[in-house]
mmCIF file of C-alpha atoms and ligand atoms in Angstrom:
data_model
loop_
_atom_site.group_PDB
_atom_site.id
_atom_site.type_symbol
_atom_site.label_atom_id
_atom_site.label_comp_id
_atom_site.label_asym_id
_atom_site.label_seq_id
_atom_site.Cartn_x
_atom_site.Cartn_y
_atom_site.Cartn_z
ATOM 1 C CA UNK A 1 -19.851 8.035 -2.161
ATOM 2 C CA UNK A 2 -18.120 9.927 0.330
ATOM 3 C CA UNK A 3 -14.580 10.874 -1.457
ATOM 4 C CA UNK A 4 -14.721 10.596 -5.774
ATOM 5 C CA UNK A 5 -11.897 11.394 -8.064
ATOM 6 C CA UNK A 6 -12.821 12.018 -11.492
ATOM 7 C CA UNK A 7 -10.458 11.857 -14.521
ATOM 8 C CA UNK A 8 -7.860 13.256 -12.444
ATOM 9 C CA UNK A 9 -4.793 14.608 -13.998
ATOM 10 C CA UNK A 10 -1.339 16.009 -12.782
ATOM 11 C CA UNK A 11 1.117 16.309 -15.543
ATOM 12 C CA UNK A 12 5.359 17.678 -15.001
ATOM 13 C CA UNK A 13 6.345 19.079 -17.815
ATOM 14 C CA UNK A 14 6.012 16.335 -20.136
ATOM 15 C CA UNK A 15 5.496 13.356 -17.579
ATOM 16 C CA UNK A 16 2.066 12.371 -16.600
ATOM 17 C CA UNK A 17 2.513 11.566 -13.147
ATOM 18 C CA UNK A 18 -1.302 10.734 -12.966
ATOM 19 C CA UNK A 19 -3.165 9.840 -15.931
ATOM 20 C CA UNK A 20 -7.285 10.100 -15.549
ATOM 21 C CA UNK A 21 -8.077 8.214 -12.371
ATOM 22 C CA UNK A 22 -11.621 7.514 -11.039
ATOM 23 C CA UNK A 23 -11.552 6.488 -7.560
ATOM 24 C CA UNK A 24 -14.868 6.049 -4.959
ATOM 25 C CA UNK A 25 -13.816 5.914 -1.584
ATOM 26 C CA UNK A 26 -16.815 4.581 1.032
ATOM 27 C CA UNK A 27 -17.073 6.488 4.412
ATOM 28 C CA UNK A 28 -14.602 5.165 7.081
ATOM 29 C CA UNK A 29 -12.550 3.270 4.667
ATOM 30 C CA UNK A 30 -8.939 2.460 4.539
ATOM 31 C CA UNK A 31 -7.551 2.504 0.970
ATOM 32 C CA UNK A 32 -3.799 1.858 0.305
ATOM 33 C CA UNK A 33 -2.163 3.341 -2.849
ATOM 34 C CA UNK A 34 0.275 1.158 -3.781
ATOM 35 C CA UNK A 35 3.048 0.955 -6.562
ATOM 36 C CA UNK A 36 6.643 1.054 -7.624
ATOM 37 C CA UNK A 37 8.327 4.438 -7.174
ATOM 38 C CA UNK A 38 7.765 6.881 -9.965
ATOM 39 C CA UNK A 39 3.950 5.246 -10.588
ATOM 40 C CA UNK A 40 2.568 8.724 -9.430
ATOM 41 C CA UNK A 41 1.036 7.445 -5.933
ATOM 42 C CA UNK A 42 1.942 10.160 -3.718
ATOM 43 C CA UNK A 43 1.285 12.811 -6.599
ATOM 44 C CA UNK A 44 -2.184 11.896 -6.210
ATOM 45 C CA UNK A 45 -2.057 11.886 -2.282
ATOM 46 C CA UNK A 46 -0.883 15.387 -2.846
ATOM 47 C CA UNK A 47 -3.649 16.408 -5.262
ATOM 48 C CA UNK A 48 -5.744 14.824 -2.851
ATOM 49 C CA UNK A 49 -4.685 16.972 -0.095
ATOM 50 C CA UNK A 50 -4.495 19.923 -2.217
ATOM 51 C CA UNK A 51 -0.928 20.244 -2.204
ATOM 52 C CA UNK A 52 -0.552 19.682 -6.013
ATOM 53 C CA UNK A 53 -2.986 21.687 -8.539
ATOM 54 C CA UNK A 54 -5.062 19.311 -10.264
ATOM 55 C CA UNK A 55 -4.703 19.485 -14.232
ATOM 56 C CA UNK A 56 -7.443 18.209 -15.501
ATOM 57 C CA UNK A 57 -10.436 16.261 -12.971
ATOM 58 C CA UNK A 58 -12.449 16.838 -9.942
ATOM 59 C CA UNK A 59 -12.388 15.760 -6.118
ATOM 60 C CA UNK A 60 -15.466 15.304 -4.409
ATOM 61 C CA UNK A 61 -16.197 15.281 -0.925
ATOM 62 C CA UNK A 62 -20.145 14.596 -0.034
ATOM 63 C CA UNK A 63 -20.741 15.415 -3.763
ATOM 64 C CA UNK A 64 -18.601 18.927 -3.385
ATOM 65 C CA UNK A 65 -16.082 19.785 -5.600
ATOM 66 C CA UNK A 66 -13.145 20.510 -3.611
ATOM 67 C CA UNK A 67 -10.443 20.782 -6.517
ATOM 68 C CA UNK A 68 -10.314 24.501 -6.027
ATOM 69 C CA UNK A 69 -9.686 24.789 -2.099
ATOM 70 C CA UNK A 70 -6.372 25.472 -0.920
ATOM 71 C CA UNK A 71 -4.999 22.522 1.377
ATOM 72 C CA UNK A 72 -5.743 24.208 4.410
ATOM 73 C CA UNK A 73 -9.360 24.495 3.547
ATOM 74 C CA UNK A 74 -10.091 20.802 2.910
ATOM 75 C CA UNK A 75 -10.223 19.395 6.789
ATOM 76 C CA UNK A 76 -7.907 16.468 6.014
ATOM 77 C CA UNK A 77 -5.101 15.135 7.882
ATOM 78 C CA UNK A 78 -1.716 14.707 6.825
ATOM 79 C CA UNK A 79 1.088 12.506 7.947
ATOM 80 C CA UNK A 80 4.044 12.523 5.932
ATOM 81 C CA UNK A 81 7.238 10.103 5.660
ATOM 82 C CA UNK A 82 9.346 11.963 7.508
ATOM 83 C CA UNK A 83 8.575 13.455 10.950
ATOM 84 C CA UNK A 84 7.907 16.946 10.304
ATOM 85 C CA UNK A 85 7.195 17.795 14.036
ATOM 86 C CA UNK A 86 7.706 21.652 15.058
ATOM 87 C CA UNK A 87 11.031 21.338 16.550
ATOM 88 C CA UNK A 88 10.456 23.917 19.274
ATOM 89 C CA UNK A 89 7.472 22.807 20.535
ATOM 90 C CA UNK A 90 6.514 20.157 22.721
ATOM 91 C CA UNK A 91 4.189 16.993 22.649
ATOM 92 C CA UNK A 92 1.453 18.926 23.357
ATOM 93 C CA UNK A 93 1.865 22.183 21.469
ATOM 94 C CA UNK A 94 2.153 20.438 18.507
ATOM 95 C CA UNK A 95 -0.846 18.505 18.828
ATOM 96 C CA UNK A 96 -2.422 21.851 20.138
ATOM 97 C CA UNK A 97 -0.940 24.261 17.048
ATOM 98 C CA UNK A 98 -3.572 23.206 14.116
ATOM 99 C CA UNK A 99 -6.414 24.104 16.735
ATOM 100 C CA UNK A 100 -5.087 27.172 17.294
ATOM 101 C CA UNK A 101 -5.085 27.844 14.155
ATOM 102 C CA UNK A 102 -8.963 27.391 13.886
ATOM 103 C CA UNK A 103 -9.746 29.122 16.651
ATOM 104 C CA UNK A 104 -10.813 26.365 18.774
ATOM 105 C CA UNK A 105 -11.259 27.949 22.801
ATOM 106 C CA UNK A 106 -8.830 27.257 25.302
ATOM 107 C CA UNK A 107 -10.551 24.788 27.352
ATOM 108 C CA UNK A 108 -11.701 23.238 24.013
ATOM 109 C CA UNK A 109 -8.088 22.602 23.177
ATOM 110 C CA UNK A 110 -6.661 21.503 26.298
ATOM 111 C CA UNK A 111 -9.523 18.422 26.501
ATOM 112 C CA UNK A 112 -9.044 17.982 22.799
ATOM 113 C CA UNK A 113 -5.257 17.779 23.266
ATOM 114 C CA UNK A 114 -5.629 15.121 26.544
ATOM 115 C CA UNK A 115 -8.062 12.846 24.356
ATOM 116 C CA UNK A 116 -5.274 12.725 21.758
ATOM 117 C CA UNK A 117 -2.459 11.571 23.599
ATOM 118 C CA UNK A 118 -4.535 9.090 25.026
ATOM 119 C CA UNK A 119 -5.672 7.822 21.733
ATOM 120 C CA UNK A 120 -1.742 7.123 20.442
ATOM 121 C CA UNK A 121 -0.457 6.339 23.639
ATOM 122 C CA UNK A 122 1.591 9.253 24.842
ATOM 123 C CA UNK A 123 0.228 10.270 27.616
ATOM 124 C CA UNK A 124 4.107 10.369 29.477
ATOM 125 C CA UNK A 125 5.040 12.322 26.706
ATOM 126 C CA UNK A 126 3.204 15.633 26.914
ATOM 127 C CA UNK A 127 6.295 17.770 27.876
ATOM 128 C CA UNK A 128 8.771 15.981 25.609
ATOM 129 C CA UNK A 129 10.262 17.415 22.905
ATOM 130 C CA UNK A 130 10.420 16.178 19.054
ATOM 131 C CA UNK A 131 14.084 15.105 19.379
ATOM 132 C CA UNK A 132 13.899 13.723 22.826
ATOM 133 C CA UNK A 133 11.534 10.466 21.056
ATOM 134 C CA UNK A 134 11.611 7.740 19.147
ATOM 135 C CA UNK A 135 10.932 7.723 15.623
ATOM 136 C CA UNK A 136 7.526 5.430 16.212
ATOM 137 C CA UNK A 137 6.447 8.052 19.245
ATOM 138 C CA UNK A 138 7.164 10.940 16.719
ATOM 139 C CA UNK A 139 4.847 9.571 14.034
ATOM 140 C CA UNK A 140 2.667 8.677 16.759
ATOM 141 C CA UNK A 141 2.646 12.245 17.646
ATOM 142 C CA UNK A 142 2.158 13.410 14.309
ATOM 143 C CA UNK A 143 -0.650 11.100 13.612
ATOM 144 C CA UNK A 144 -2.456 12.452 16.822
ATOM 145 C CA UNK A 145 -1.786 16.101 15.371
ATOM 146 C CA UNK A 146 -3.452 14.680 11.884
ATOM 147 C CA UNK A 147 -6.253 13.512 13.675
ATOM 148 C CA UNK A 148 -6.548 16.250 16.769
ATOM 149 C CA UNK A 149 -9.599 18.587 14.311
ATOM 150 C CA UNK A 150 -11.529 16.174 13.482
ATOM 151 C CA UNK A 151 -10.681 15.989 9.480
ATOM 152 C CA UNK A 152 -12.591 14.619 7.021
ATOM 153 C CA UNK A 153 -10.256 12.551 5.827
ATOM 154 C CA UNK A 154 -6.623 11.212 7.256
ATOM 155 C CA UNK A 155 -4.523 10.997 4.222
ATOM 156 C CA UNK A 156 -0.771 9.459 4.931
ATOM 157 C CA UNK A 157 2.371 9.120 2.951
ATOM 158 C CA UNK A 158 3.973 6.486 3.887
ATOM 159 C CA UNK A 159 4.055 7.137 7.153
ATOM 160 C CA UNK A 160 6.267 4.237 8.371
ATOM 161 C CA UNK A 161 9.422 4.068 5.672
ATOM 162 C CA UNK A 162 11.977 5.397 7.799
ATOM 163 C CA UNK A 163 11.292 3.074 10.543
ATOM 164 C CA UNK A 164 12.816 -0.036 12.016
ATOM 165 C CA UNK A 165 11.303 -3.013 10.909
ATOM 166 C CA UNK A 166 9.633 -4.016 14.427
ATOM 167 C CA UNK A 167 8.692 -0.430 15.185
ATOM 168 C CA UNK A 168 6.488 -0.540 11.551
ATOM 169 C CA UNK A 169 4.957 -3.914 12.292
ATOM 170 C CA UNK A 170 3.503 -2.554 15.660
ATOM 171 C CA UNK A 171 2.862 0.673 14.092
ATOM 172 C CA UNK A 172 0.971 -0.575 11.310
ATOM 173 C CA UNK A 173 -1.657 -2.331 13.852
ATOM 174 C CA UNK A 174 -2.253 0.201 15.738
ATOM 175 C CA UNK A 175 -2.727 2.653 12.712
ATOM 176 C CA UNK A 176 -5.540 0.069 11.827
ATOM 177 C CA UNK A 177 -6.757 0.019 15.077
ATOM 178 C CA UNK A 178 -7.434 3.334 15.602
ATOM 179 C CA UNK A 179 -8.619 4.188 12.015
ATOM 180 C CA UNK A 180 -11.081 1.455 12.668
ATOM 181 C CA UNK A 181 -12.108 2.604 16.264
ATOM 182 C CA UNK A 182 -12.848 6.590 15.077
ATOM 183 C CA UNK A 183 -14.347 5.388 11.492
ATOM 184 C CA UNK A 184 -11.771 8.145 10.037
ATOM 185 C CA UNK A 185 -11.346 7.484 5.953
ATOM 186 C CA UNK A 186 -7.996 6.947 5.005
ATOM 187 C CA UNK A 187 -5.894 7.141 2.182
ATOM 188 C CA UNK A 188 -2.280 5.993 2.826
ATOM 189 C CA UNK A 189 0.549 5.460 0.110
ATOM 190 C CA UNK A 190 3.109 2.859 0.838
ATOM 191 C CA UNK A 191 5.306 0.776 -1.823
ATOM 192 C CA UNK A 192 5.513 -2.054 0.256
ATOM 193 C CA UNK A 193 3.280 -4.660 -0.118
ATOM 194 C CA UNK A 194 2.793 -6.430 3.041
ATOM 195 C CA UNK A 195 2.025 -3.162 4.743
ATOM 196 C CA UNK A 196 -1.193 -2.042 2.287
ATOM 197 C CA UNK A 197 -2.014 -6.276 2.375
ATOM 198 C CA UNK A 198 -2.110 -6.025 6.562
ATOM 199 C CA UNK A 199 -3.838 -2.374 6.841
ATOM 200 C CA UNK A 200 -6.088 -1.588 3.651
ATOM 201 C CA UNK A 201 -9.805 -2.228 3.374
ATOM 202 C CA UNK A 202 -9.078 -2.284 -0.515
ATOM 203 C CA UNK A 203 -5.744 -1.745 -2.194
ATOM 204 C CA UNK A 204 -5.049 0.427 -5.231
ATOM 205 C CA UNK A 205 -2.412 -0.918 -7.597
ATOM 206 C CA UNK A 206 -0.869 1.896 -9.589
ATOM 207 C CA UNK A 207 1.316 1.671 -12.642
ATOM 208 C CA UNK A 208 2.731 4.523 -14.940
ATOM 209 C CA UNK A 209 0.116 6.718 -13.700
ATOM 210 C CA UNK A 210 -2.744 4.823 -13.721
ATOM 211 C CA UNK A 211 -4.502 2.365 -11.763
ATOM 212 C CA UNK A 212 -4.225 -1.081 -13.118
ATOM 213 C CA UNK A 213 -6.574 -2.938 -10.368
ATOM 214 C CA UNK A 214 -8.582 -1.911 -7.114
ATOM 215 C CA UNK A 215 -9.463 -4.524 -4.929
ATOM 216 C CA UNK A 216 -9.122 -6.558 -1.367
ATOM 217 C CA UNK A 217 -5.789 -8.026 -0.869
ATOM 218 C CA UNK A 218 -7.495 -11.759 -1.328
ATOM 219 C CA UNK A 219 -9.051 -10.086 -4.809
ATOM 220 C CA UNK A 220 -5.592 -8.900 -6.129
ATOM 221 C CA UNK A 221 -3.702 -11.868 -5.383
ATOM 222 C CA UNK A 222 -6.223 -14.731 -6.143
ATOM 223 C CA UNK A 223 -7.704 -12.477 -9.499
ATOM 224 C CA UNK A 224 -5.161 -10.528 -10.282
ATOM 225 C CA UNK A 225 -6.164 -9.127 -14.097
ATOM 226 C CA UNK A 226 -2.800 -7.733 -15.406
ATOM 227 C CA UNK A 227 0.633 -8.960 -15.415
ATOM 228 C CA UNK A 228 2.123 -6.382 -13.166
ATOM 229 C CA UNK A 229 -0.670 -6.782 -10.723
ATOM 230 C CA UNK A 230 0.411 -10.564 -10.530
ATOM 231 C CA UNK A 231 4.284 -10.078 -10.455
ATOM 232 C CA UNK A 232 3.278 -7.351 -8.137
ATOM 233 C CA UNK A 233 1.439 -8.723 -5.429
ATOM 234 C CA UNK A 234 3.349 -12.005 -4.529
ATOM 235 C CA UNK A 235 5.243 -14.288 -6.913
ATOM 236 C CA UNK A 236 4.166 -14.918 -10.501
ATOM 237 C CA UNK A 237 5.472 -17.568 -12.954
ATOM 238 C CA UNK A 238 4.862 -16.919 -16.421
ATOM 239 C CA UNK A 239 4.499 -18.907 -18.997
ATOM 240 C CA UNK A 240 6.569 -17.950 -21.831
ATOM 241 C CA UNK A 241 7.773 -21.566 -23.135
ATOM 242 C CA UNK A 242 5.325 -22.804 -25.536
ATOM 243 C CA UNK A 243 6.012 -26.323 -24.205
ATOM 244 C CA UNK A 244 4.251 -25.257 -20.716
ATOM 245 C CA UNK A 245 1.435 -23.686 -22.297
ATOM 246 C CA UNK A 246 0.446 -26.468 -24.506
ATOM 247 C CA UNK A 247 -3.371 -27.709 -23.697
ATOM 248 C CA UNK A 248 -3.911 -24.126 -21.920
ATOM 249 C CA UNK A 249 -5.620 -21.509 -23.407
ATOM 250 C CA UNK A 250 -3.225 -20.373 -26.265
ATOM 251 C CA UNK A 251 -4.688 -16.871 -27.246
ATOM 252 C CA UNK A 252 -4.425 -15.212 -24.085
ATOM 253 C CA UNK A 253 -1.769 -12.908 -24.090
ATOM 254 C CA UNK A 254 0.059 -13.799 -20.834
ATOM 255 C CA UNK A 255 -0.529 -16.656 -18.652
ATOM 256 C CA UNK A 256 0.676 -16.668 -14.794
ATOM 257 C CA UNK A 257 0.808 -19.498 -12.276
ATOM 258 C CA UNK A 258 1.984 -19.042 -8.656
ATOM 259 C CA UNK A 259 5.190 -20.619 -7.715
ATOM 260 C CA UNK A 260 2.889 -22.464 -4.474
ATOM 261 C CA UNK A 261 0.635 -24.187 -7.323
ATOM 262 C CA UNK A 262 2.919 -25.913 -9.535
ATOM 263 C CA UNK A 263 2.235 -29.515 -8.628
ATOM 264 C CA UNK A 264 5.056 -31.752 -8.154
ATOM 265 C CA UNK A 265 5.221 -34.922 -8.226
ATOM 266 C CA UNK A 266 6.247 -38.168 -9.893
ATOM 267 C CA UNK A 267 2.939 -38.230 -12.434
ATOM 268 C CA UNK A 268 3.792 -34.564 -13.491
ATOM 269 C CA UNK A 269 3.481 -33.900 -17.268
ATOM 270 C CA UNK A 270 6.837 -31.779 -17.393
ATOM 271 C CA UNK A 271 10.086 -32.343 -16.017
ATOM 272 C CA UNK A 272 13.606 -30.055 -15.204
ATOM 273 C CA UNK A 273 16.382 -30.083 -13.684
ATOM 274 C CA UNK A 274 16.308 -28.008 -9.477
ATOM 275 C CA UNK A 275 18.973 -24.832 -10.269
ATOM 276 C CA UNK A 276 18.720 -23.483 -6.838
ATOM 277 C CA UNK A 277 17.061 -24.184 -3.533
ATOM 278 C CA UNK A 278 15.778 -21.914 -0.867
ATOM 279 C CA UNK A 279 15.187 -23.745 2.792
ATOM 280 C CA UNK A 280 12.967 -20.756 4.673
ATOM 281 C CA UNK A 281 11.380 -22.854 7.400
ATOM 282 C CA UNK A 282 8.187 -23.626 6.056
ATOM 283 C CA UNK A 283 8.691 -22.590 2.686
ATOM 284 C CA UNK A 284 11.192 -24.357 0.375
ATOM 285 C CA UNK A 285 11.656 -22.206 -2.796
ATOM 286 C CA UNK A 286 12.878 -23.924 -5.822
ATOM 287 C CA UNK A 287 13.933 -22.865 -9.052
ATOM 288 C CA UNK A 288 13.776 -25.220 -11.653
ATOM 289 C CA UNK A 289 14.887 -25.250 -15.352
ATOM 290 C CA UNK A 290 12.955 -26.794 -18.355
ATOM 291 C CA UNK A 291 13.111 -26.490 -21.673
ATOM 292 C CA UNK A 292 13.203 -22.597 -22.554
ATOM 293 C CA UNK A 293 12.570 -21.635 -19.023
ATOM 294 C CA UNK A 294 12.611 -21.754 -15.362
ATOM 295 C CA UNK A 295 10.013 -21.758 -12.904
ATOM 296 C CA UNK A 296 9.550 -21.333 -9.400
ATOM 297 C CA UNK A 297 7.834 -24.034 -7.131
ATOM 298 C CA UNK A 298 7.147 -23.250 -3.559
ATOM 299 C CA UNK A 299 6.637 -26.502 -1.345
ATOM 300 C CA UNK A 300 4.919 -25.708 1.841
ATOM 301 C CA UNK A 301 5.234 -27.872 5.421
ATOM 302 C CA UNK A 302 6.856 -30.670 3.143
ATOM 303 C CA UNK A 303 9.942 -32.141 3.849
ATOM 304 C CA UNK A 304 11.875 -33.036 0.885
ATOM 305 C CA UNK A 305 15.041 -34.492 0.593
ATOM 306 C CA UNK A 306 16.241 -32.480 -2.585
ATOM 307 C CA UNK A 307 19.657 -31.229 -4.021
ATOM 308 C CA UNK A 308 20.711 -28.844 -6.492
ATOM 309 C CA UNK A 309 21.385 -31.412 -10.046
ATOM 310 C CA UNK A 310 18.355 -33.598 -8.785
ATOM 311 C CA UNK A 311 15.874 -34.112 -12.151
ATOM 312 C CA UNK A 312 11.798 -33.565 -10.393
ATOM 313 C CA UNK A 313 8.551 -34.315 -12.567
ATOM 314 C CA UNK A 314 5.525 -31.061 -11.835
ATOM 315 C CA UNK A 315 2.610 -29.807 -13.566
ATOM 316 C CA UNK A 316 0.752 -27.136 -14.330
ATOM 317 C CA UNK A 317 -3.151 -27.432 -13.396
ATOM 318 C CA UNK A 318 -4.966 -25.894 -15.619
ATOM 319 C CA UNK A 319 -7.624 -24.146 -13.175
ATOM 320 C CA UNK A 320 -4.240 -22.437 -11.266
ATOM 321 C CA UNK A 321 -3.105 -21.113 -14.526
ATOM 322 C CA UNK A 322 -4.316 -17.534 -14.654
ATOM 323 C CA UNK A 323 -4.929 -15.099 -17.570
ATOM 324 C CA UNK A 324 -3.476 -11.908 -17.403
ATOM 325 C CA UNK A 325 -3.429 -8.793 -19.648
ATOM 326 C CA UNK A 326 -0.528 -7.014 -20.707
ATOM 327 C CA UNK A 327 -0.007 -3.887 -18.674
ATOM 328 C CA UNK A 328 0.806 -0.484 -20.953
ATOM 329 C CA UNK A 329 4.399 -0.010 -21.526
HETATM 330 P P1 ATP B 401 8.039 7.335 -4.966
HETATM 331 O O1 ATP B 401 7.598 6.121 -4.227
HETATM 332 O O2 ATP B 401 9.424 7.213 -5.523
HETATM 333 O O3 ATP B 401 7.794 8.614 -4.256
HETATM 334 P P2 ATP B 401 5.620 7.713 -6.468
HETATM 335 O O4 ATP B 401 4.903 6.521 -6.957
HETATM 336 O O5 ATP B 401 5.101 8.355 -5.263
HETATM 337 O O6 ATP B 401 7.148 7.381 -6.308
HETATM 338 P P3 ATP B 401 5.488 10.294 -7.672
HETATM 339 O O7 ATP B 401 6.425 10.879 -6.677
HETATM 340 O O8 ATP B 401 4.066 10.634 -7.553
HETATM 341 O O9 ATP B 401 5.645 8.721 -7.695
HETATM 342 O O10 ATP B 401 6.014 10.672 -9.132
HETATM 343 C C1 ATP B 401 5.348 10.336 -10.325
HETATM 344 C C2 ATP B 401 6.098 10.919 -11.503
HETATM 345 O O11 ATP B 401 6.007 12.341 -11.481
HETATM 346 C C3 ATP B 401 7.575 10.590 -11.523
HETATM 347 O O12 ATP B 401 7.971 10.428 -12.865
HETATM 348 C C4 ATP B 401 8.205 11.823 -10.912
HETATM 349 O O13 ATP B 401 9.507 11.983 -11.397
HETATM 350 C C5 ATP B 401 7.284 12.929 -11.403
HETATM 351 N N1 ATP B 401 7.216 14.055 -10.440
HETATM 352 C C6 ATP B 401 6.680 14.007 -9.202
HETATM 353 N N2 ATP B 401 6.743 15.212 -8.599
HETATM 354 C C7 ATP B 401 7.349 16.049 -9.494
HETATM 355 C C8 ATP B 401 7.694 17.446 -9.479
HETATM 356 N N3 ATP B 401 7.419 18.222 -8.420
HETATM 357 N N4 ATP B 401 8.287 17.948 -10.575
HETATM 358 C C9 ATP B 401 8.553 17.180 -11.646
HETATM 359 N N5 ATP B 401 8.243 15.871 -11.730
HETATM 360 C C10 ATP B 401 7.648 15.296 -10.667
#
């Protein structure tokens, strides 16, 4: 494995921000941490990058232990949330600063520099200063300063928050892109879930600390294995009424069905009463109340000539129903 975290730990006073995660990261991947805030995502990020002191655990890069090197030792990359651009310096001298720092030679630099800008597109930019761009060309910038000595690894955090909606969606191909095209591994922490579903190679679901499931996008949405992984990565219905779980498997502790495979139709073992309707083009959202409980059907490309009162017949099919574990409280 190229990058392994073992039982790593980072505790605050009495909060475990991370609580013993193993983690293999394959050479030139792109793994997303993803999570609700306070689930301890960028806490590892940081112990990642060495900006946190582990508490307990190892890192491994190539099967060395990096957990005692200072950040600046490690060769990775960092792009954080906000711009964090040297104010005084140009496009070019910040790109330039980190290999000055190692030494690099002049003429080393100055290609070095050139091949950067031309890699995030900001070639018209060399002169300008931090506050005379955009918030995309910034992290653009910054992203071509990450990558500018060749690290090891390009670790972000959540590089794309403060952004306008449209800038992020065209940032967050062209992040993939050019991960993809230098084969850099890449650790980036977002809380959004769209983002890590477009960009990651495999996502890593954090909760409380820990991780609760590490997988593709298609693996953590068609098998999700806990509850919050399901209620976490798209919609989740589930089950509580014991009505709606008759005939399905009664001992597993929580059962979850996606609002897009509820069946409805005039056969449909259960009926209730539509409470609210959502028209969203080609989505129509229902909720709809039965017995002890309401669930949410999705309808896709269908046009239905429904109202708020109207009485519909669905059903549950058995081989959508999933089985989910509790997650730790
Ligand atoms: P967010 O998206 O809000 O940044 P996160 O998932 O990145 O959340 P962390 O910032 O890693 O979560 O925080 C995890 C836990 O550790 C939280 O309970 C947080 O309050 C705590 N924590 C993080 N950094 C510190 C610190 N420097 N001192 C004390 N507690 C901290």
């Amino acid at each position: 494995m190229y990058l392994s975290l073992r039982g790593v730990t980072k505790r605050f006073d009495k909060v475990v921000a991370v609580d013993n995660v193993d983690l293999d990261l394959a050479e030139g991947e792109f793994v997303c941490f993803l999570g609700p805030s306070g689930c301890g995502k960028t806490t590892l990020l940081r112990l990642v990058a060495g900006l946190e002191t582990l508490d307990a655990g190892e890192i491994l890069l190539e099967e060395k232990d990096l957990s005692a090197l200072p950040a600046r030792k490690r060769n990775f990359g960092v792009v954080f949330q906000s711009y964090s651009l040297f104010p005084n310096m140009n496009v070019a001298r910040n790109i330039a600063y980190g290999l000055e720092c190692r030494k690099w030679a002049r003429d080393r630099i100055v290609a070095r520099v050139e091949e950067m800008l031309e890699v995030v597109h900001l070639g018209d930019a060399v002169e300008k200063y931090p506050h005379e761009l955009s918030g995309g060309m910034q992290q653009r910038v910054a992203l071509a300063r990450a990558l500018a000595p060749e690290p090891a690894v390009l670790l972000l955090d959540e590089p794309l928050s403060e952004l306008d909606a449209k800038v992020r969606e065209s940032l967050r191909g062209e992040i993939r892109d050019l991960q993809q095209r230098l084969g850099i591994t890449t650790i980036m922490v977002t809380h959004d879930q769209d983002e890590a579903m477009e960009m990651a190679d495999r996502i890593v679901v954090m909760n409380r600390g820990r991780i609760e499931q590490i997988g593709t996008a298609e693996q953590l949405y068609w098998e999700p294995e806990t509850r919050f992984v399901g209620e976490f990565i798209g919609r989740l219905n589930i089950l509580d009424d014991p009505a709606l779980r008759q005939g399905l498997s009664a001992e597993a502790p929580v059962l979850g069905i996606r609002p897009e495979h509820v069946s409805v139709g005039t056969d449909g073992a259960f009926e209730g009463t539509v409470r609210k309707l959502a028209f969203l083009g080609n989505t129509l959202r229902l909720s709809v109340e039965t017995g002890e409980q309401t669930v949410e059907i999705e309808l896709h490309g269908r046009r239905e000539a429904l109202k708020v009162g109207d009485r519909i017949r669905f059903s549950l099919p058995p081989d959508r129903v999933r089985q989910l574990a509790a997650s730790p409280a």
